[in-house]
């Protein structure tokens, strides 16, 4: 992954006239719950900032862009029949306007003194009995060489109504037939999230390169449940047992599976925008996929 970013940075900088400082390379990172994307992103930043590269790197998580607590409560109350919106996580629970403003400022941060620093928000998940709320975060300053943006649904694209119908009718690989019905989801829930996801395309258009961390093809979803359960058990072993039960962890992961099934392949294939036009990801030809096993060991990697 380090080499991928370095090679993309060299390629990106070659587009700028000699002597002109380039914009920071904007790198998107996607991985499911428990896959280790936050740990990997931290290691990647450390590798890039260390000698001999000594790059200036900023990291922003999609979690930092959640709506404030009162807005999340209002969103849930306004959509009582959509279980996907009962709490943070899904497209629609982020502040898209704030995210667009921050990402655009980061894109321009090296251009002039006017954009010499950018304030990041943060989301404290411990507030309001675990529901969380937005707080002030770090401030990053120019010059920046690389911006890394990580999140579970980073790069997801909306799909057509016909595609939703097709995927709804198919068994979910690795999880069996009628998964959505058994877990209490309705197709209308997916349609709602699909519409909200169209706003996120303006974020994706700002990225220059991509890294995807994904479960091995033979277990596209079941590994996610195991990884997230391991995370919870580890946390509880350190804090005296405070956390979710195993059943609650399963229910927690359930809410994310529709995102992977309906929108996840947008990372490679793109999707449709608000006008119904087909969009290709801007990182096509500049992306790396890393496939990992149940024990999070690399199975294979490929470029796309």
C-alpha positions as protocol buffer text, in pm:
chain_id: "A"
residue {
  index: 1
  type: UNK
  ca { x: 0 y: 0 z: 0 }
}
residue {
  index: 2
  type: UNK
  ca { x: 285 y: 235 z: 75 }
}
residue {
  index: 3
  type: UNK
  ca { x: 435 y: 169 z: -267 }
}
residue {
  index: 4
  type: UNK
  ca { x: 97 y: 220 z: -431 }
}
residue {
  index: 5
  type: UNK
  ca { x: 60 y: 564 z: -273 }
}
residue {
  index: 6
  type: UNK
  ca { x: 418 y: 659 z: -360 }
}
residue {
  index: 7
  type: UNK
  ca { x: 380 y: 555 z: -722 }
}
residue {
  index: 8
  type: UNK
  ca { x: 48 y: 739 z: -752 }
}
residue {
  index: 9
  type: UNK
  ca { x: 205 y: 1048 z: -591 }
}
residue {
  index: 10
  type: UNK
  ca { x: 485 y: 1049 z: -849 }
}
residue {
  index: 11
  type: UNK
  ca { x: 234 y: 1007 z: -1130 }
}
residue {
  index: 12
  type: UNK
  ca { x: 10 y: 1279 z: -986 }
}
residue {
  index: 13
  type: UNK
  ca { x: 291 y: 1531 z: -942 }
}
residue {
  index: 14
  type: UNK
  ca { x: 403 y: 1484 z: -1301 }
}
residue {
  index: 15
  type: UNK
  ca { x: 86 y: 1660 z: -1412 }
}
residue {
  index: 16
  type: UNK
  ca { x: 201 y: 1991 z: -1259 }
}
residue {
  index: 17
  type: UNK
  ca { x: 446 y: 2234 z: -1425 }
}
residue {
  index: 18
  type: UNK
  ca { x: 804 y: 2211 z: -1305 }
}
residue {
  index: 19
  type: UNK
  ca { x: 860 y: 2431 z: -1001 }
}
residue {
  index: 20
  type: UNK
  ca { x: 489 y: 2448 z: -911 }
}
residue {
  index: 21
  type: UNK
  ca { x: 384 y: 2275 z: -590 }
}
residue {
  index: 22
  type: UNK
  ca { x: 117 y: 2018 z: -657 }
}
residue {
  index: 23
  type: UNK
  ca { x: -208 y: 1977 z: -471 }
}
residue {
  index: 24
  type: UNK
  ca { x: -202 y: 1696 z: -214 }
}
residue {
  index: 25
  type: UNK
  ca { x: -270 y: 1350 z: -352 }
}
residue {
  index: 26
  type: UNK
  ca { x: -620 y: 1258 z: -232 }
}
residue {
  index: 27
  type: UNK
  ca { x: -632 y: 888 z: -142 }
}
residue {
  index: 28
  type: UNK
  ca { x: -956 y: 710 z: -51 }
}
residue {
  index: 29
  type: UNK
  ca { x: -942 y: 394 z: 164 }
}
residue {
  index: 30
  type: UNK
  ca { x: -1235 y: 156 z: 206 }
}
residue {
  index: 31
  type: UNK
  ca { x: -1271 y: -151 z: 423 }
}
residue {
  index: 32
  type: UNK
  ca { x: -1552 y: -323 z: 613 }
}
residue {
  index: 33
  type: UNK
  ca { x: -1604 y: -323 z: 989 }
}
residue {
  index: 34
  type: UNK
  ca { x: -1328 y: -506 z: 1172 }
}
residue {
  index: 35
  type: UNK
  ca { x: -1101 y: -540 z: 867 }
}
residue {
  index: 36
  type: UNK
  ca { x: -834 y: -324 z: 1028 }
}
residue {
  index: 37
  type: UNK
  ca { x: -863 y: -23 z: 796 }
}
residue {
  index: 38
  type: UNK
  ca { x: -807 y: 230 z: 1076 }
}
residue {
  index: 39
  type: UNK
  ca { x: -498 y: 42 z: 1197 }
}
residue {
  index: 40
  type: UNK
  ca { x: -370 y: 1 z: 842 }
}
residue {
  index: 41
  type: UNK
  ca { x: -432 y: 368 z: 765 }
}
residue {
  index: 42
  type: UNK
  ca { x: -234 y: 466 z: 1073 }
}
residue {
  index: 43
  type: UNK
  ca { x: 54 y: 239 z: 972 }
}
residue {
  index: 44
  type: UNK
  ca { x: 42 y: 381 z: 620 }
}
residue {
  index: 45
  type: UNK
  ca { x: 62 y: 736 z: 750 }
}
residue {
  index: 46
  type: UNK
  ca { x: 357 y: 645 z: 974 }
}
residue {
  index: 47
  type: UNK
  ca { x: 540 y: 483 z: 682 }
}
residue {
  index: 48
  type: UNK
  ca { x: 487 y: 784 z: 456 }
}
residue {
  index: 49
  type: UNK
  ca { x: 590 y: 1042 z: 715 }
}
residue {
  index: 50
  type: UNK
  ca { x: 904 y: 851 z: 819 }
}
residue {
  index: 51
  type: UNK
  ca { x: 1242 y: 879 z: 649 }
}
residue {
  index: 52
  type: UNK
  ca { x: 1329 y: 850 z: 366 }
}
residue {
  index: 53
  type: UNK
  ca { x: 991 y: 974 z: 237 }
}
residue {
  index: 54
  type: UNK
  ca { x: 924 y: 1237 z: 506 }
}
residue {
  index: 55
  type: UNK
  ca { x: 590 y: 1334 z: 357 }
}
residue {
  index: 56
  type: UNK
  ca { x: 327 y: 1552 z: 520 }
}
residue {
  index: 57
  type: UNK
  ca { x: 11 y: 1342 z: 556 }
}
residue {
  index: 58
  type: UNK
  ca { x: -338 y: 1422 z: 687 }
}
residue {
  index: 59
  type: UNK
  ca { x: -593 y: 1152 z: 774 }
}
residue {
  index: 60
  type: UNK
  ca { x: -968 y: 1206 z: 791 }
}
residue {
  index: 61
  type: UNK
  ca { x: -1230 y: 940 z: 869 }
}
residue {
  index: 62
  type: UNK
  ca { x: -1580 y: 940 z: 729 }
}
residue {
  index: 63
  type: UNK
  ca { x: -1690 y: 884 z: 1090 }
}
residue {
  index: 64
  type: UNK
  ca { x: -1568 y: 1235 z: 1174 }
}
residue {
  index: 65
  type: UNK
  ca { x: -1832 y: 1371 z: 935 }
}
residue {
  index: 66
  type: UNK
  ca { x: -2138 y: 1229 z: 1109 }
}
residue {
  index: 67
  type: UNK
  ca { x: -2423 y: 1469 z: 1174 }
}
residue {
  index: 68
  type: UNK
  ca { x: -2437 y: 1617 z: 1525 }
}
residue {
  index: 69
  type: UNK
  ca { x: -2633 y: 1414 z: 1780 }
}
residue {
  index: 70
  type: UNK
  ca { x: -2949 y: 1623 z: 1763 }
}
residue {
  index: 71
  type: UNK
  ca { x: -2957 y: 1591 z: 1383 }
}
residue {
  index: 72
  type: UNK
  ca { x: -2909 y: 1213 z: 1402 }
}
residue {
  index: 73
  type: UNK
  ca { x: -3197 y: 1190 z: 1649 }
}
residue {
  index: 74
  type: UNK
  ca { x: -3412 y: 1404 z: 1420 }
}
residue {
  index: 75
  type: UNK
  ca { x: -3324 y: 1193 z: 1116 }
}
residue {
  index: 76
  type: UNK
  ca { x: -3420 y: 872 z: 1297 }
}
residue {
  index: 77
  type: UNK
  ca { x: -3748 y: 1025 z: 1419 }
}
residue {
  index: 78
  type: UNK
  ca { x: -3835 y: 1144 z: 1068 }
}
residue {
  index: 79
  type: UNK
  ca { x: -3775 y: 794 z: 926 }
}
residue {
  index: 80
  type: UNK
  ca { x: -3920 y: 555 z: 1187 }
}
residue {
  index: 81
  type: UNK
  ca { x: -3978 y: 277 z: 932 }
}
residue {
  index: 82
  type: UNK
  ca { x: -3621 y: 268 z: 807 }
}
residue {
  index: 83
  type: UNK
  ca { x: -3404 y: 69 z: 1045 }
}
residue {
  index: 84
  type: UNK
  ca { x: -3096 y: 167 z: 847 }
}
residue {
  index: 85
  type: UNK
  ca { x: -3137 y: 527 z: 967 }
}
residue {
  index: 86
  type: UNK
  ca { x: -3189 y: 445 z: 1335 }
}
residue {
  index: 87
  type: UNK
  ca { x: -2845 y: 556 z: 1441 }
}
residue {
  index: 88
  type: UNK
  ca { x: -2524 y: 663 z: 1272 }
}
residue {
  index: 89
  type: UNK
  ca { x: -2345 y: 473 z: 1000 }
}
residue {
  index: 90
  type: UNK
  ca { x: -2536 y: 474 z: 674 }
}
residue {
  index: 91
  type: UNK
  ca { x: -2517 y: 722 z: 387 }
}
residue {
  index: 92
  type: UNK
  ca { x: -2755 y: 994 z: 496 }
}
residue {
  index: 93
  type: UNK
  ca { x: -2615 y: 1014 z: 849 }
}
residue {
  index: 94
  type: UNK
  ca { x: -2316 y: 1227 z: 744 }
}
residue {
  index: 95
  type: UNK
  ca { x: -2292 y: 1603 z: 696 }
}
residue {
  index: 96
  type: UNK
  ca { x: -2235 y: 1606 z: 321 }
}
residue {
  index: 97
  type: UNK
  ca { x: -2209 y: 1985 z: 299 }
}
residue {
  index: 98
  type: UNK
  ca { x: -1942 y: 1994 z: 569 }
}
residue {
  index: 99
  type: UNK
  ca { x: -1754 y: 1707 z: 408 }
}
residue {
  index: 100
  type: UNK
  ca { x: -1755 y: 1876 z: 69 }
}
residue {
  index: 101
  type: UNK
  ca { x: -1626 y: 2198 z: 220 }
}
residue {
  index: 102
  type: UNK
  ca { x: -1341 y: 2023 z: 404 }
}
residue {
  index: 103
  type: UNK
  ca { x: -1237 y: 1807 z: 110 }
}
residue {
  index: 104
  type: UNK
  ca { x: -1234 y: 2102 z: -129 }
}
residue {
  index: 105
  type: UNK
  ca { x: -1026 y: 2306 z: 115 }
}
residue {
  index: 106
  type: UNK
  ca { x: -781 y: 2018 z: 144 }
}
residue {
  index: 107
  type: UNK
  ca { x: -759 y: 2001 z: -234 }
}
residue {
  index: 108
  type: UNK
  ca { x: -660 y: 2370 z: -240 }
}
residue {
  index: 109
  type: UNK
  ca { x: -455 y: 2384 z: 79 }
}
residue {
  index: 110
  type: UNK
  ca { x: -122 y: 2424 z: -102 }
}
residue {
  index: 111
  type: UNK
  ca { x: -250 y: 2691 z: -342 }
}
residue {
  index: 112
  type: UNK
  ca { x: -246 y: 3004 z: -130 }
}
residue {
  index: 113
  type: UNK
  ca { x: -223 y: 3147 z: 219 }
}
residue {
  index: 114
  type: UNK
  ca { x: -604 y: 3168 z: 227 }
}
residue {
  index: 115
  type: UNK
  ca { x: -632 y: 2789 z: 254 }
}
residue {
  index: 116
  type: UNK
  ca { x: -319 y: 2735 z: 466 }
}
residue {
  index: 117
  type: UNK
  ca { x: -505 y: 2538 z: 733 }
}
residue {
  index: 118
  type: UNK
  ca { x: -818 y: 2328 z: 759 }
}
residue {
  index: 119
  type: UNK
  ca { x: -1004 y: 2244 z: 1081 }
}
residue {
  index: 120
  type: UNK
  ca { x: -1126 y: 1885 z: 1108 }
}
residue {
  index: 121
  type: UNK
  ca { x: -1432 y: 1782 z: 1310 }
}
residue {
  index: 122
  type: UNK
  ca { x: -1425 y: 1470 z: 1524 }
}
residue {
  index: 123
  type: UNK
  ca { x: -1702 y: 1240 z: 1643 }
}
residue {
  index: 124
  type: UNK
  ca { x: -1693 y: 1122 z: 2003 }
}
residue {
  index: 125
  type: UNK
  ca { x: -1878 y: 791 z: 2005 }
}
residue {
  index: 126
  type: UNK
  ca { x: -1881 y: 775 z: 2386 }
}
residue {
  index: 127
  type: UNK
  ca { x: -2121 y: 1069 z: 2428 }
}
residue {
  index: 128
  type: UNK
  ca { x: -2497 y: 1028 z: 2483 }
}
residue {
  index: 129
  type: UNK
  ca { x: -2460 y: 669 z: 2607 }
}
residue {
  index: 130
  type: UNK
  ca { x: -2278 y: 562 z: 2293 }
}
residue {
  index: 131
  type: UNK
  ca { x: -2492 y: 747 z: 2041 }
}
residue {
  index: 132
  type: UNK
  ca { x: -2211 y: 999 z: 2000 }
}
residue {
  index: 133
  type: UNK
  ca { x: -2182 y: 1364 z: 1905 }
}
residue {
  index: 134
  type: UNK
  ca { x: -1957 y: 1591 z: 1704 }
}
residue {
  index: 135
  type: UNK
  ca { x: -1668 y: 1767 z: 1877 }
}
residue {
  index: 136
  type: UNK
  ca { x: -1375 y: 1976 z: 1761 }
}
residue {
  index: 137
  type: UNK
  ca { x: -1091 y: 1786 z: 1599 }
}
residue {
  index: 138
  type: UNK
  ca { x: -741 y: 1856 z: 1478 }
}
residue {
  index: 139
  type: UNK
  ca { x: -626 y: 2136 z: 1250 }
}
residue {
  index: 140
  type: UNK
  ca { x: -402 y: 2047 z: 956 }
}
residue {
  index: 141
  type: UNK
  ca { x: -174 y: 2299 z: 790 }
}
residue {
  index: 142
  type: UNK
  ca { x: -6 y: 2343 z: 454 }
}
residue {
  index: 143
  type: UNK
  ca { x: 191 y: 2214 z: 289 }
}
residue {
  index: 144
  type: UNK
  ca { x: 37 y: 1869 z: 255 }
}
residue {
  index: 145
  type: UNK
  ca { x: 164 y: 1591 z: 31 }
}
residue {
  index: 146
  type: UNK
  ca { x: -106 y: 1329 z: 89 }
}
residue {
  index: 147
  type: UNK
  ca { x: -461 y: 1325 z: 227 }
}
residue {
  index: 148
  type: UNK
  ca { x: -601 y: 985 z: 332 }
}
residue {
  index: 149
  type: UNK
  ca { x: -978 y: 953 z: 372 }
}
residue {
  index: 150
  type: UNK
  ca { x: -1101 y: 624 z: 518 }
}
residue {
  index: 151
  type: UNK
  ca { x: -1446 y: 477 z: 572 }
}
residue {
  index: 152
  type: UNK
  ca { x: -1659 y: 168 z: 538 }
}
residue {
  index: 153
  type: UNK
  ca { x: -1870 y: 309 z: 252 }
}
residue {
  index: 154
  type: UNK
  ca { x: -1605 y: 523 z: 86 }
}
residue {
  index: 155
  type: UNK
  ca { x: -1648 y: 493 z: -290 }
}
residue {
  index: 156
  type: UNK
  ca { x: -1996 y: 340 z: -280 }
}
residue {
  index: 157
  type: UNK
  ca { x: -2213 y: 451 z: -573 }
}
residue {
  index: 158
  type: UNK
  ca { x: -2592 y: 452 z: -610 }
}
residue {
  index: 159
  type: UNK
  ca { x: -2750 y: 213 z: -858 }
}
residue {
  index: 160
  type: UNK
  ca { x: -3059 y: 216 z: -1080 }
}
residue {
  index: 161
  type: UNK
  ca { x: -3404 y: 113 z: -954 }
}
residue {
  index: 162
  type: UNK
  ca { x: -3387 y: -192 z: -1181 }
}
residue {
  index: 163
  type: UNK
  ca { x: -3058 y: -298 z: -1025 }
}
residue {
  index: 164
  type: UNK
  ca { x: -3206 y: -268 z: -675 }
}
residue {
  index: 165
  type: UNK
  ca { x: -3489 y: -499 z: -783 }
}
residue {
  index: 166
  type: UNK
  ca { x: -3243 y: -753 z: -924 }
}
residue {
  index: 167
  type: UNK
  ca { x: -3020 y: -759 z: -618 }
}
residue {
  index: 168
  type: UNK
  ca { x: -3312 y: -771 z: -378 }
}
residue {
  index: 169
  type: UNK
  ca { x: -3442 y: -1087 z: -546 }
}
residue {
  index: 170
  type: UNK
  ca { x: -3107 y: -1269 z: -537 }
}
residue {
  index: 171
  type: UNK
  ca { x: -2972 y: -1469 z: -240 }
}
residue {
  index: 172
  type: UNK
  ca { x: -2696 y: -1288 z: -55 }
}
residue {
  index: 173
  type: UNK
  ca { x: -2372 y: -1478 z: -115 }
}
residue {
  index: 174
  type: UNK
  ca { x: -2229 y: -1628 z: 201 }
}
residue {
  index: 175
  type: UNK
  ca { x: -2542 y: -1542 z: 405 }
}
residue {
  index: 176
  type: UNK
  ca { x: -2815 y: -1748 z: 241 }
}
residue {
  index: 177
  type: UNK
  ca { x: -3152 y: -1691 z: 82 }
}
residue {
  index: 178
  type: UNK
  ca { x: -3401 y: -1429 z: 207 }
}
residue {
  index: 179
  type: UNK
  ca { x: -3133 y: -1263 z: 421 }
}
residue {
  index: 180
  type: UNK
  ca { x: -3292 y: -918 z: 399 }
}
residue {
  index: 181
  type: UNK
  ca { x: -3639 y: -1041 z: 483 }
}
residue {
  index: 182
  type: UNK
  ca { x: -3513 y: -1256 z: 771 }
}
residue {
  index: 183
  type: UNK
  ca { x: -3331 y: -955 z: 917 }
}
residue {
  index: 184
  type: UNK
  ca { x: -3634 y: -727 z: 887 }
}
residue {
  index: 185
  type: UNK
  ca { x: -3524 y: -500 z: 600 }
}
residue {
  index: 186
  type: UNK
  ca { x: -3759 y: -367 z: 336 }
}
residue {
  index: 187
  type: UNK
  ca { x: -3673 y: -278 z: -21 }
}
residue {
  index: 188
  type: UNK
  ca { x: -3798 y: 76 z: 48 }
}
residue {
  index: 189
  type: UNK
  ca { x: -3516 y: 112 z: 303 }
}
residue {
  index: 190
  type: UNK
  ca { x: -3260 y: 41 z: 32 }
}
residue {
  index: 191
  type: UNK
  ca { x: -3424 y: 282 z: -213 }
}
residue {
  index: 192
  type: UNK
  ca { x: -3406 y: 556 z: 51 }
}
residue {
  index: 193
  type: UNK
  ca { x: -3034 y: 501 z: 116 }
}
residue {
  index: 194
  type: UNK
  ca { x: -2971 y: 482 z: -259 }
}
residue {
  index: 195
  type: UNK
  ca { x: -3117 y: 832 z: -302 }
}
residue {
  index: 196
  type: UNK
  ca { x: -2912 y: 973 z: -16 }
}
residue {
  index: 197
  type: UNK
  ca { x: -2596 y: 818 z: -156 }
}
residue {
  index: 198
  type: UNK
  ca { x: -2623 y: 1033 z: -469 }
}
residue {
  index: 199
  type: UNK
  ca { x: -2506 y: 1333 z: -266 }
}
residue {
  index: 200
  type: UNK
  ca { x: -2176 y: 1159 z: -187 }
}
residue {
  index: 201
  type: UNK
  ca { x: -2063 y: 1147 z: -549 }
}
residue {
  index: 202
  type: UNK
  ca { x: -1930 y: 1503 z: -514 }
}
residue {
  index: 203
  type: UNK
  ca { x: -1692 y: 1368 z: -248 }
}
residue {
  index: 204
  type: UNK
  ca { x: -1572 y: 1080 z: -464 }
}
residue {
  index: 205
  type: UNK
  ca { x: -1497 y: 1313 z: -756 }
}
residue {
  index: 206
  type: UNK
  ca { x: -1222 y: 1478 z: -550 }
}
residue {
  index: 207
  type: UNK
  ca { x: -1010 y: 1163 z: -507 }
}
residue {
  index: 208
  type: UNK
  ca { x: -704 y: 1075 z: -712 }
}
residue {
  index: 209
  type: UNK
  ca { x: -627 y: 720 z: -592 }
}
residue {
  index: 210
  type: UNK
  ca { x: -795 y: 437 z: -403 }
}
residue {
  index: 211
  type: UNK
  ca { x: -711 y: 147 z: -171 }
}
residue {
  index: 212
  type: UNK
  ca { x: -971 y: -121 z: -100 }
}
residue {
  index: 213
  type: UNK
  ca { x: -937 y: -376 z: 182 }
}
residue {
  index: 214
  type: UNK
  ca { x: -1181 y: -660 z: 121 }
}
residue {
  index: 215
  type: UNK
  ca { x: -1264 y: -1008 z: 254 }
}
residue {
  index: 216
  type: UNK
  ca { x: -1155 y: -1301 z: 41 }
}
residue {
  index: 217
  type: UNK
  ca { x: -1399 y: -1377 z: -241 }
}
residue {
  index: 218
  type: UNK
  ca { x: -1515 y: -1707 z: -87 }
}
residue {
  index: 219
  type: UNK
  ca { x: -1644 y: -1527 z: 227 }
}
residue {
  index: 220
  type: UNK
  ca { x: -1749 y: -1177 z: 121 }
}
residue {
  index: 221
  type: UNK
  ca { x: -1968 y: -1109 z: 426 }
}
residue {
  index: 222
  type: UNK
  ca { x: -1937 y: -1376 z: 697 }
}
residue {
  index: 223
  type: UNK
  ca { x: -1581 y: -1268 z: 784 }
}
residue {
  index: 224
  type: UNK
  ca { x: -1714 y: -921 z: 868 }
}
residue {
  index: 225
  type: UNK
  ca { x: -1928 y: -1063 z: 1148 }
}
residue {
  index: 226
  type: UNK
  ca { x: -1630 y: -1252 z: 1291 }
}
residue {
  index: 227
  type: UNK
  ca { x: -1397 y: -950 z: 1268 }
}
residue {
  index: 228
  type: UNK
  ca { x: -1642 y: -716 z: 1436 }
}
residue {
  index: 229
  type: UNK
  ca { x: -1712 y: -969 z: 1712 }
}
residue {
  index: 230
  type: UNK
  ca { x: -1338 y: -1004 z: 1775 }
}
residue {
  index: 231
  type: UNK
  ca { x: -1311 y: -626 z: 1805 }
}
residue {
  index: 232
  type: UNK
  ca { x: -1590 y: -614 z: 2060 }
}
residue {
  index: 233
  type: UNK
  ca { x: -1446 y: -900 z: 2267 }
}
residue {
  index: 234
  type: UNK
  ca { x: -1105 y: -732 z: 2270 }
}
residue {
  index: 235
  type: UNK
  ca { x: -1253 y: -401 z: 2382 }
}
residue {
  index: 236
  type: UNK
  ca { x: -1453 y: -569 z: 2659 }
}
residue {
  index: 237
  type: UNK
  ca { x: -1144 y: -753 z: 2780 }
}
residue {
  index: 238
  type: UNK
  ca { x: -978 y: -416 z: 2838 }
}
residue {
  index: 239
  type: UNK
  ca { x: -1265 y: -220 z: 2992 }
}
residue {
  index: 240
  type: UNK
  ca { x: -1413 y: -465 z: 3238 }
}
residue {
  index: 241
  type: UNK
  ca { x: -1675 y: -614 z: 3008 }
}
residue {
  index: 242
  type: UNK
  ca { x: -1857 y: -303 z: 2888 }
}
residue {
  index: 243
  type: UNK
  ca { x: -1992 y: -335 z: 2536 }
}
residue {
  index: 244
  type: UNK
  ca { x: -2238 y: -517 z: 2313 }
}
residue {
  index: 245
  type: UNK
  ca { x: -2347 y: -877 z: 2353 }
}
residue {
  index: 246
  type: UNK
  ca { x: -2268 y: -1117 z: 2070 }
}
residue {
  index: 247
  type: UNK
  ca { x: -2629 y: -1089 z: 1953 }
}
residue {
  index: 248
  type: UNK
  ca { x: -2606 y: -710 z: 1950 }
}
residue {
  index: 249
  type: UNK
  ca { x: -2288 y: -726 z: 1746 }
}
residue {
  index: 250
  type: UNK
  ca { x: -2465 y: -944 z: 1489 }
}
residue {
  index: 251
  type: UNK
  ca { x: -2752 y: -694 z: 1469 }
}
residue {
  index: 252
  type: UNK
  ca { x: -2502 y: -410 z: 1439 }
}
residue {
  index: 253
  type: UNK
  ca { x: -2329 y: -570 z: 1140 }
}
residue {
  index: 254
  type: UNK
  ca { x: -2666 y: -658 z: 984 }
}
residue {
  index: 255
  type: UNK
  ca { x: -2731 y: -286 z: 923 }
}
residue {
  index: 256
  type: UNK
  ca { x: -2421 y: -260 z: 704 }
}
residue {
  index: 257
  type: UNK
  ca { x: -2466 y: -565 z: 483 }
}
residue {
  index: 258
  type: UNK
  ca { x: -2718 y: -395 z: 249 }
}
residue {
  index: 259
  type: UNK
  ca { x: -2456 y: -128 z: 176 }
}
residue {
  index: 260
  type: UNK
  ca { x: -2202 y: -386 z: 62 }
}
residue {
  index: 261
  type: UNK
  ca { x: -2453 y: -585 z: -141 }
}
residue {
  index: 262
  type: UNK
  ca { x: -2620 y: -298 z: -324 }
}
residue {
  index: 263
  type: UNK
  ca { x: -2351 y: -33 z: -350 }
}
residue {
  index: 264
  type: UNK
  ca { x: -2010 y: -186 z: -278 }
}
residue {
  index: 265
  type: UNK
  ca { x: -1912 y: -272 z: -633 }
}
residue {
  index: 266
  type: UNK
  ca { x: -1945 y: 96 z: -719 }
}
residue {
  index: 267
  type: UNK
  ca { x: -1581 y: 116 z: -608 }
}
residue {
  index: 268
  type: UNK
  ca { x: -1480 y: -64 z: -927 }
}
residue {
  index: 269
  type: UNK
  ca { x: -1780 y: -7 z: -1154 }
}
residue {
  index: 270
  type: UNK
  ca { x: -1920 y: 333 z: -1054 }
}
residue {
  index: 271
  type: UNK
  ca { x: -2295 y: 391 z: -1065 }
}
residue {
  index: 272
  type: UNK
  ca { x: -2564 y: 644 z: -1152 }
}
residue {
  index: 273
  type: UNK
  ca { x: -2584 y: 1007 z: -1043 }
}
residue {
  index: 274
  type: UNK
  ca { x: -2888 y: 1218 z: -954 }
}
residue {
  index: 275
  type: UNK
  ca { x: -2974 y: 1267 z: -1323 }
}
residue {
  index: 276
  type: UNK
  ca { x: -2952 y: 894 z: -1393 }
}
residue {
  index: 277
  type: UNK
  ca { x: -2627 y: 930 z: -1588 }
}
residue {
  index: 278
  type: UNK
  ca { x: -2362 y: 662 z: -1553 }
}
residue {
  index: 279
  type: UNK
  ca { x: -2053 y: 771 z: -1357 }
}
residue {
  index: 280
  type: UNK
  ca { x: -1714 y: 602 z: -1361 }
}
residue {
  index: 281
  type: UNK
  ca { x: -1495 y: 632 z: -1049 }
}
residue {
  index: 282
  type: UNK
  ca { x: -1221 y: 896 z: -1093 }
}
residue {
  index: 283
  type: UNK
  ca { x: -967 y: 650 z: -948 }
}
residue {
  index: 284
  type: UNK
  ca { x: -1014 y: 391 z: -1224 }
}
residue {
  index: 285
  type: UNK
  ca { x: -667 y: 269 z: -1324 }
}
residue {
  index: 286
  type: UNK
  ca { x: -520 y: 419 z: -1005 }
}
residue {
  index: 287
  type: UNK
  ca { x: -659 y: 181 z: -744 }
}
residue {
  index: 288
  type: UNK
  ca { x: -533 y: -113 z: -538 }
}
residue {
  index: 289
  type: UNK
  ca { x: -744 y: -397 z: -396 }
}
residue {
  index: 290
  type: UNK
  ca { x: -604 y: -601 z: -105 }
}
residue {
  index: 291
  type: UNK
  ca { x: -794 y: -922 z: -33 }
}
residue {
  index: 292
  type: UNK
  ca { x: -755 y: -1062 z: 320 }
}
residue {
  index: 293
  type: UNK
  ca { x: -841 y: -1392 z: 487 }
}
residue {
  index: 294
  type: UNK
  ca { x: -1039 y: -1459 z: 804 }
}
residue {
  index: 295
  type: UNK
  ca { x: -717 y: -1403 z: 1002 }
}
residue {
  index: 296
  type: UNK
  ca { x: -657 y: -1075 z: 813 }
}
residue {
  index: 297
  type: UNK
  ca { x: -362 y: -1214 z: 621 }
}
residue {
  index: 298
  type: UNK
  ca { x: -318 y: -1090 z: 265 }
}
residue {
  index: 299
  type: UNK
  ca { x: -450 y: -1346 z: 17 }
}
residue {
  index: 300
  type: UNK
  ca { x: -384 y: -1146 z: -300 }
}
residue {
  index: 301
  type: UNK
  ca { x: -369 y: -794 z: -432 }
}
residue {
  index: 302
  type: UNK
  ca { x: -458 y: -644 z: -767 }
}
residue {
  index: 303
  type: UNK
  ca { x: -489 y: -312 z: -944 }
}
residue {
  index: 304
  type: UNK
  ca { x: -806 y: -179 z: -1100 }
}
